[in-house]
Coordinates of C-alpha atoms (C1' of nucleotides) in Angstrom, one line a residue:
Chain U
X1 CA 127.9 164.5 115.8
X2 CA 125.4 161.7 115.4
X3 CA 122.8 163.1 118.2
X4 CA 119.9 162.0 116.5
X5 CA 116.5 163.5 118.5
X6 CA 114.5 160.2 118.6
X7 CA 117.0 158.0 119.3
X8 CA 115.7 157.6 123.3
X9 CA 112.1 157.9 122.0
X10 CA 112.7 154.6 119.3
X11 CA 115.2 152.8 122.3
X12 CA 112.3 153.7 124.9
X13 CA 109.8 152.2 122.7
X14 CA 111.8 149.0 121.9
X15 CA 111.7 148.2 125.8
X16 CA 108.2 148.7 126.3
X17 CA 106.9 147.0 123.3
X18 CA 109.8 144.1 121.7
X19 CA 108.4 140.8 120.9
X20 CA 110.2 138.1 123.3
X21 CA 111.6 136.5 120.6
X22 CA 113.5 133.2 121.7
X23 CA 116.5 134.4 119.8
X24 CA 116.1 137.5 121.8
X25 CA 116.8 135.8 125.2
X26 CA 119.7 135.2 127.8
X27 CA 120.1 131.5 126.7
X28 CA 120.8 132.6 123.5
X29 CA 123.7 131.6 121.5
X30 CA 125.9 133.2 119.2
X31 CA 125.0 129.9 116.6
X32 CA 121.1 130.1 117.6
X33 CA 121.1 133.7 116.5
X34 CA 122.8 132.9 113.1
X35 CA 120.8 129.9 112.8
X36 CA 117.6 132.6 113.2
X37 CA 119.1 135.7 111.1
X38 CA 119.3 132.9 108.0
X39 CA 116.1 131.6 108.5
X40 CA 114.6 134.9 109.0
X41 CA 116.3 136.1 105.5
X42 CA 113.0 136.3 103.3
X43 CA 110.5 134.6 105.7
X44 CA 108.3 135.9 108.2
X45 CA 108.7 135.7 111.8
X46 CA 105.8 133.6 112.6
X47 CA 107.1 131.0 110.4
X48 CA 110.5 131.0 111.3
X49 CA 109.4 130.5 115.1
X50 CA 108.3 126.6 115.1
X51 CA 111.4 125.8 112.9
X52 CA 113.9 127.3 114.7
X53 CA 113.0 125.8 118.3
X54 CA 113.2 122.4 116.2
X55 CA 115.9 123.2 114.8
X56 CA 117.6 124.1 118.2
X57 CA 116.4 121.2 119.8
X58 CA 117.7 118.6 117.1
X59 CA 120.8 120.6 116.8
X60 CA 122.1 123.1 119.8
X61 CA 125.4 123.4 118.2
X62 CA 127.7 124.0 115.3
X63 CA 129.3 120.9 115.7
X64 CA 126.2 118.9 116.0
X65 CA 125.0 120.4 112.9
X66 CA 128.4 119.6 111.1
X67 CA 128.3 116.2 113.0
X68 CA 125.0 114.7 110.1
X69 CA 124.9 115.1 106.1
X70 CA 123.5 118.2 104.8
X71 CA 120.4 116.3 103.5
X72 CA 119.3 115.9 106.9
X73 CA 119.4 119.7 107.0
X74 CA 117.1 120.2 104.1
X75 CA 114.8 117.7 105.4
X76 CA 114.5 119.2 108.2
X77 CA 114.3 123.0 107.0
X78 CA 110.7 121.3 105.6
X79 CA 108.8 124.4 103.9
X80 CA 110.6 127.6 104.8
X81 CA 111.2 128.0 101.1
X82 CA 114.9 128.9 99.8
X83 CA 116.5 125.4 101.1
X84 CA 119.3 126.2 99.7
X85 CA 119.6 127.9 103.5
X86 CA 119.2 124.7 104.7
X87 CA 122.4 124.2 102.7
X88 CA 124.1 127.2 103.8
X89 CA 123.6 126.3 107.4
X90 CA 125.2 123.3 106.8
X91 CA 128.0 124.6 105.3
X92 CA 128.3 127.0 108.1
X93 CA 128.2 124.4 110.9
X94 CA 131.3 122.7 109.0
X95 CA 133.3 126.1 108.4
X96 CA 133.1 126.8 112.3
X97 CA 134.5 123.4 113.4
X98 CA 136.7 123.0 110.6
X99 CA 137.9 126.9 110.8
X100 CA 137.2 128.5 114.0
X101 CA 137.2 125.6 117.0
X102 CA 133.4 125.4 117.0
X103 CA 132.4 129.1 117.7
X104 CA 131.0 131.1 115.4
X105 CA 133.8 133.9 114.6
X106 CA 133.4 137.6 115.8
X107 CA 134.9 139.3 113.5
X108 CA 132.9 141.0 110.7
X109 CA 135.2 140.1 108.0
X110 CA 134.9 136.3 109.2
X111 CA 131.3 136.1 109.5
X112 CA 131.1 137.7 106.3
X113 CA 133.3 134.8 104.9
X114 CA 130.6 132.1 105.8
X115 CA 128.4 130.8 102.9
X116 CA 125.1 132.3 102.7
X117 CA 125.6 135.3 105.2
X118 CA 126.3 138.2 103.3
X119 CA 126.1 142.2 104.7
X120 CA 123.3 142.3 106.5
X121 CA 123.3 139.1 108.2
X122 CA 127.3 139.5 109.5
X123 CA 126.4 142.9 110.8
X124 CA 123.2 141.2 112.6
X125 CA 125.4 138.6 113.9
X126 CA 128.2 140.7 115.2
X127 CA 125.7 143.3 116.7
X128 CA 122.7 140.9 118.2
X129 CA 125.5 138.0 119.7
X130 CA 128.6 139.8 120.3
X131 CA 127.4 143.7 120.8
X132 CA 129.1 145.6 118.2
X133 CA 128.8 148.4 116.8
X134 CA 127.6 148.1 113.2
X135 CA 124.6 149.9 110.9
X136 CA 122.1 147.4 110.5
X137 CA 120.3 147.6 107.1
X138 CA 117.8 145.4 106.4
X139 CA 114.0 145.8 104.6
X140 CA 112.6 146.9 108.2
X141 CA 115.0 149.5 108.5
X142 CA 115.2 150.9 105.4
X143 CA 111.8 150.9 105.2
X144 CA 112.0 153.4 108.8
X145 CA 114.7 155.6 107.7
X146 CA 113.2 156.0 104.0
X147 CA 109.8 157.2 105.8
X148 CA 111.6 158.8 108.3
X149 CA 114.5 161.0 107.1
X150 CA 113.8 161.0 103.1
X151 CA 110.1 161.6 103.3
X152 CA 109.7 158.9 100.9
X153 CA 107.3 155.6 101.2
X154 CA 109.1 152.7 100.4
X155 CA 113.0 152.8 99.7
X156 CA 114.7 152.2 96.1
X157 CA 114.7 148.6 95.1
X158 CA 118.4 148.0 96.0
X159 CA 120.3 149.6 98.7
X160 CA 122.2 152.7 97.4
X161 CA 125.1 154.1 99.4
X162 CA 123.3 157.0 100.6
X163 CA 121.2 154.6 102.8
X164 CA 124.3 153.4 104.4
X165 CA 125.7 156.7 104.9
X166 CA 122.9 157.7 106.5
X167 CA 121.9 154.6 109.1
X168 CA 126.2 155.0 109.7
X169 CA 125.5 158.5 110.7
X170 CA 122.6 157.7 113.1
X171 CA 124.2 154.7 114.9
X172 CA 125.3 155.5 118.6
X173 CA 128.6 155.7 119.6
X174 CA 128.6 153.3 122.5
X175 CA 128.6 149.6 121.5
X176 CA 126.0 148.2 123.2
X177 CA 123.7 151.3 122.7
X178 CA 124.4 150.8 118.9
X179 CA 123.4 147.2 119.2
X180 CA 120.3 148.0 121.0
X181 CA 119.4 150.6 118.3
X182 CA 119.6 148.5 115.6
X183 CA 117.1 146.0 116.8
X184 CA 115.2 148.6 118.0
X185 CA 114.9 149.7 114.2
X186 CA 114.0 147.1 112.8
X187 CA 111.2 146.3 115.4
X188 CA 109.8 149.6 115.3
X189 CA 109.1 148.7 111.2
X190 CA 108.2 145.7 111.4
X191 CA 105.5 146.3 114.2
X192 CA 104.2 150.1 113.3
X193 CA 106.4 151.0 110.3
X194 CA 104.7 148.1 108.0
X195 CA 104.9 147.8 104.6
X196 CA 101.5 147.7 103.4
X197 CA 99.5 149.9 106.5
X198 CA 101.8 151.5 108.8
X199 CA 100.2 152.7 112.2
X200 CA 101.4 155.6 112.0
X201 CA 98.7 156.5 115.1
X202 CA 100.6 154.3 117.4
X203 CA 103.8 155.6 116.3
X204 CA 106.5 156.9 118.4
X205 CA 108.6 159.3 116.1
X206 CA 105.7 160.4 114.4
X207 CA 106.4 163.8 115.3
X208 CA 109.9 163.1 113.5
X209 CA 108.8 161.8 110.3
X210 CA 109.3 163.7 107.1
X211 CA 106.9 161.1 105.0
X212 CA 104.0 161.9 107.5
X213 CA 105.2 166.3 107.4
X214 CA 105.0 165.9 103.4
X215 CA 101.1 164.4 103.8
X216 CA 102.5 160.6 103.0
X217 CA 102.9 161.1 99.5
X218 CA 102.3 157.4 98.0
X219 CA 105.1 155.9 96.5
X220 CA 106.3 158.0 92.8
X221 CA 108.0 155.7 90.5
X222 CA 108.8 152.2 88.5
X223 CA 106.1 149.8 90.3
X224 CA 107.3 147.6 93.6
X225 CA 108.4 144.1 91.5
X226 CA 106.0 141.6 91.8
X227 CA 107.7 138.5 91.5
X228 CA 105.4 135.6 90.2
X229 CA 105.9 132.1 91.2
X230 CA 102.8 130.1 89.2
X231 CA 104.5 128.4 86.6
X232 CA 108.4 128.9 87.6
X233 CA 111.0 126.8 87.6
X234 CA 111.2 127.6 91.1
X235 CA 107.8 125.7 92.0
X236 CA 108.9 123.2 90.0
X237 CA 112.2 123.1 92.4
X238 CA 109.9 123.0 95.2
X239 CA 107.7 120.4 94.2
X240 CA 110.5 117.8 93.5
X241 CA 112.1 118.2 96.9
X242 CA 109.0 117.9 98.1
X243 CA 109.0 114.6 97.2
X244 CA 112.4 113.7 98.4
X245 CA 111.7 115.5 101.6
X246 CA 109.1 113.7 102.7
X247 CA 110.0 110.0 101.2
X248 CA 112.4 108.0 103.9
X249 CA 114.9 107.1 101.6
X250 CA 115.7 107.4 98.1
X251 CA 113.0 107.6 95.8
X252 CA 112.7 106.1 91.9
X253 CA 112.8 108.6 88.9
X254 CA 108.7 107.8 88.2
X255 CA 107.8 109.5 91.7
X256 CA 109.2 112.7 90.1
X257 CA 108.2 112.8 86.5
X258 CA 104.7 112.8 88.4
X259 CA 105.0 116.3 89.6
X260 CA 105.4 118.5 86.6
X261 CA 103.7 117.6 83.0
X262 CA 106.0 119.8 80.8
X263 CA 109.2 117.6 80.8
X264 CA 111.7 119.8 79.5
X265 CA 111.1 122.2 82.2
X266 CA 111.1 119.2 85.1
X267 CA 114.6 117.8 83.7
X268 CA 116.1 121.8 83.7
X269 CA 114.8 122.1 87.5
X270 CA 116.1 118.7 88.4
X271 CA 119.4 119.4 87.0
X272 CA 119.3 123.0 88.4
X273 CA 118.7 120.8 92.0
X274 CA 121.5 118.7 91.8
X275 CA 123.6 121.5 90.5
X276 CA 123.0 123.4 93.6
X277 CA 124.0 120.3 95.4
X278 CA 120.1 119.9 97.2
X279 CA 119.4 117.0 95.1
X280 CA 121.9 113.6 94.9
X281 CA 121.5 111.3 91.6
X282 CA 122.7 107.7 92.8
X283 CA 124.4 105.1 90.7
X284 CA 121.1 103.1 91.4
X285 CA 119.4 105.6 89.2
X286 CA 117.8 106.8 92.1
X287 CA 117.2 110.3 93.8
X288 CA 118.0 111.3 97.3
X289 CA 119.0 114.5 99.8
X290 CA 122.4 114.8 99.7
X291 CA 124.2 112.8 102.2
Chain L
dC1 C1' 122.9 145.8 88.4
dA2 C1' 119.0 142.5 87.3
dT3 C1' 117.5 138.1 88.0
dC4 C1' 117.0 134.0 90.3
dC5 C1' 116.0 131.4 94.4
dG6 C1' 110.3 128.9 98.0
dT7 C1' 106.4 129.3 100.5
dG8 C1' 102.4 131.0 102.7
dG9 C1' 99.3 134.6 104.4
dC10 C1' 97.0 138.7 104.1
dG11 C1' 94.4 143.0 102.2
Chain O
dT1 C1' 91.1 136.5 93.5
dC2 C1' 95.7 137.7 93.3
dG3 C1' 99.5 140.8 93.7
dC4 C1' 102.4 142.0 97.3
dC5 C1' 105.4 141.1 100.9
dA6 C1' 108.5 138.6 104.5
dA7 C1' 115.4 140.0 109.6
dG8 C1' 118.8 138.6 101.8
dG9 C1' 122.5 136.4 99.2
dA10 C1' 124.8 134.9 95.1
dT11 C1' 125.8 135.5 90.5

DNA sequence: CATCCGTGGCG
DNA sequence: TCGCCAAGGAT
């Protein structure tokens, strides 16, 4: 019923040509993994890499995480960007101990439960760690099966049901297969199937693909979002944890004014900071991670 | 459903 | 140079 006819060709591929990716290994853990799927959401590989093995190293478990105050969490997410991951992680680390004995839960529905680890990452989870069967949807892969099966360059902006359907009808049947296909997926996209210049000569399935049959059409429609940054509040978010991140301790209000000229917009990202619970005003008047 | 949320590298 | 993109999630 599902008997797609590249599935061996995409799984042979994987084994031949997967990164060894530490998360990838035997001494992986069901936490390292979720520590890597939320650090991988929205930043590249190559970046996660050095963070992660610090990461692992400071903190190998759940409970050791849990164990320190979520400041220490963003200090030590540094520059991945997003730290309100850092945050989520956190918050993760507590929710295990405090709700499932230290192990990070198996289920689905529970990892979906978890702050900051939404579709995607509890099906990544529950495949990658525990071997479930579950469609994995991520940029990568409906990037592949856009290309692939719709004969289209880049997917819609937002998944639509139809792309679900469709990576649920291609999943194996067997568990572990399943698992293995998913990952497979989303290495074949992120390795040949790029974004930007897909090598489509080194491809496996090219033979299969309905964007390369229709003479890769280039992509019809509204233009791909281009999402500034220059000038945001969110570099203004970034520059003033900046500053906490790298003092030892708390730090006066003066060492942040310095960052941002336009005041009005520096007091609405401070607020927005400790609002999101990444920055702590003190009684002293000071500023500090959150402890 | 559109927008917000960091950061850095590459074509 | 600068827009685009990177294993998304929450609101």
């Amino acid at each position: 019923m599902n008997e797609n006819p590249y599935r061996t060709t995409v799984l042979a591929w994987y084994e031949r040509n997967a990164r060894d990716l530490p998360w990838r290994t035997e001494s992986a853990t069901p936490w390292s993994i979720l520590v890597s799927e939320i650090m991988l959401q929205q930043t590249p590989v190559v970046r996660v890499l050095p963070a992660w093995e610090a990461w692992m190293r400071r903190w190998p478990t759940a409970a050791d995480l849990a164990a320190e105050p979520s400041g220490e969490a963003v200090r030590m997410w540094n520059r991945l960007g997003y730290p309100r991951r850092a945050l989520n992680l956190h918050a993760c680390a507590t929710a295990i101990v405090e709700r499932h004995g230290g192990n990070v839960p198996e289920t689905h529905a529970e990892l979906l439960a978890l702050p900051g680890v939404g579709v995607y990452t509890s099906a990544a989870v529950a495949s990658f760690a525990f071997g479930q069967r579950h469609a994995i949807l991520d940029t990568n892969v409906r990037r592949v099966l856009a290309r692939l099966e719709t004969g289209i360059e880049y997917p819609p902006k937002a998944p639509a049901k139809a792309e679900f359907a469709l990576a649920e009808s291609l999943l194996p049947e067997e568990p572990a297969v399943a698992a293995r296909w998913g990952v497979a997926v989303m290495e074949l996209g992120a390795l040949v199937c790029t974004a930007r210049s897909p090598a489509c000569g080194s491809c496996p399935v090219i033979a299969d693909c309905a964007w390369v049959l229709a003479g890769k059409p280039p992509h019809d429609g509204p233009p791909r979002r281009g999402q500034t940054y220059a000038g945001t509040d969110r570099q203004v978010r970034g520059k003033l944890l900046a500053v906490l991140r790298e003092a030892p301790g708390p730090v006066d209000k003066s060492a942040l004014d310095v960052v941002w000229e336009d005041s009005v917009q520096r007091e609405r990202a401070l607020d927005a900071l400790i609002s999101d619970g990444l920055v702590d005003p003190l009684d002293s008047g000071e500023y500090a991670l959150p402890g």
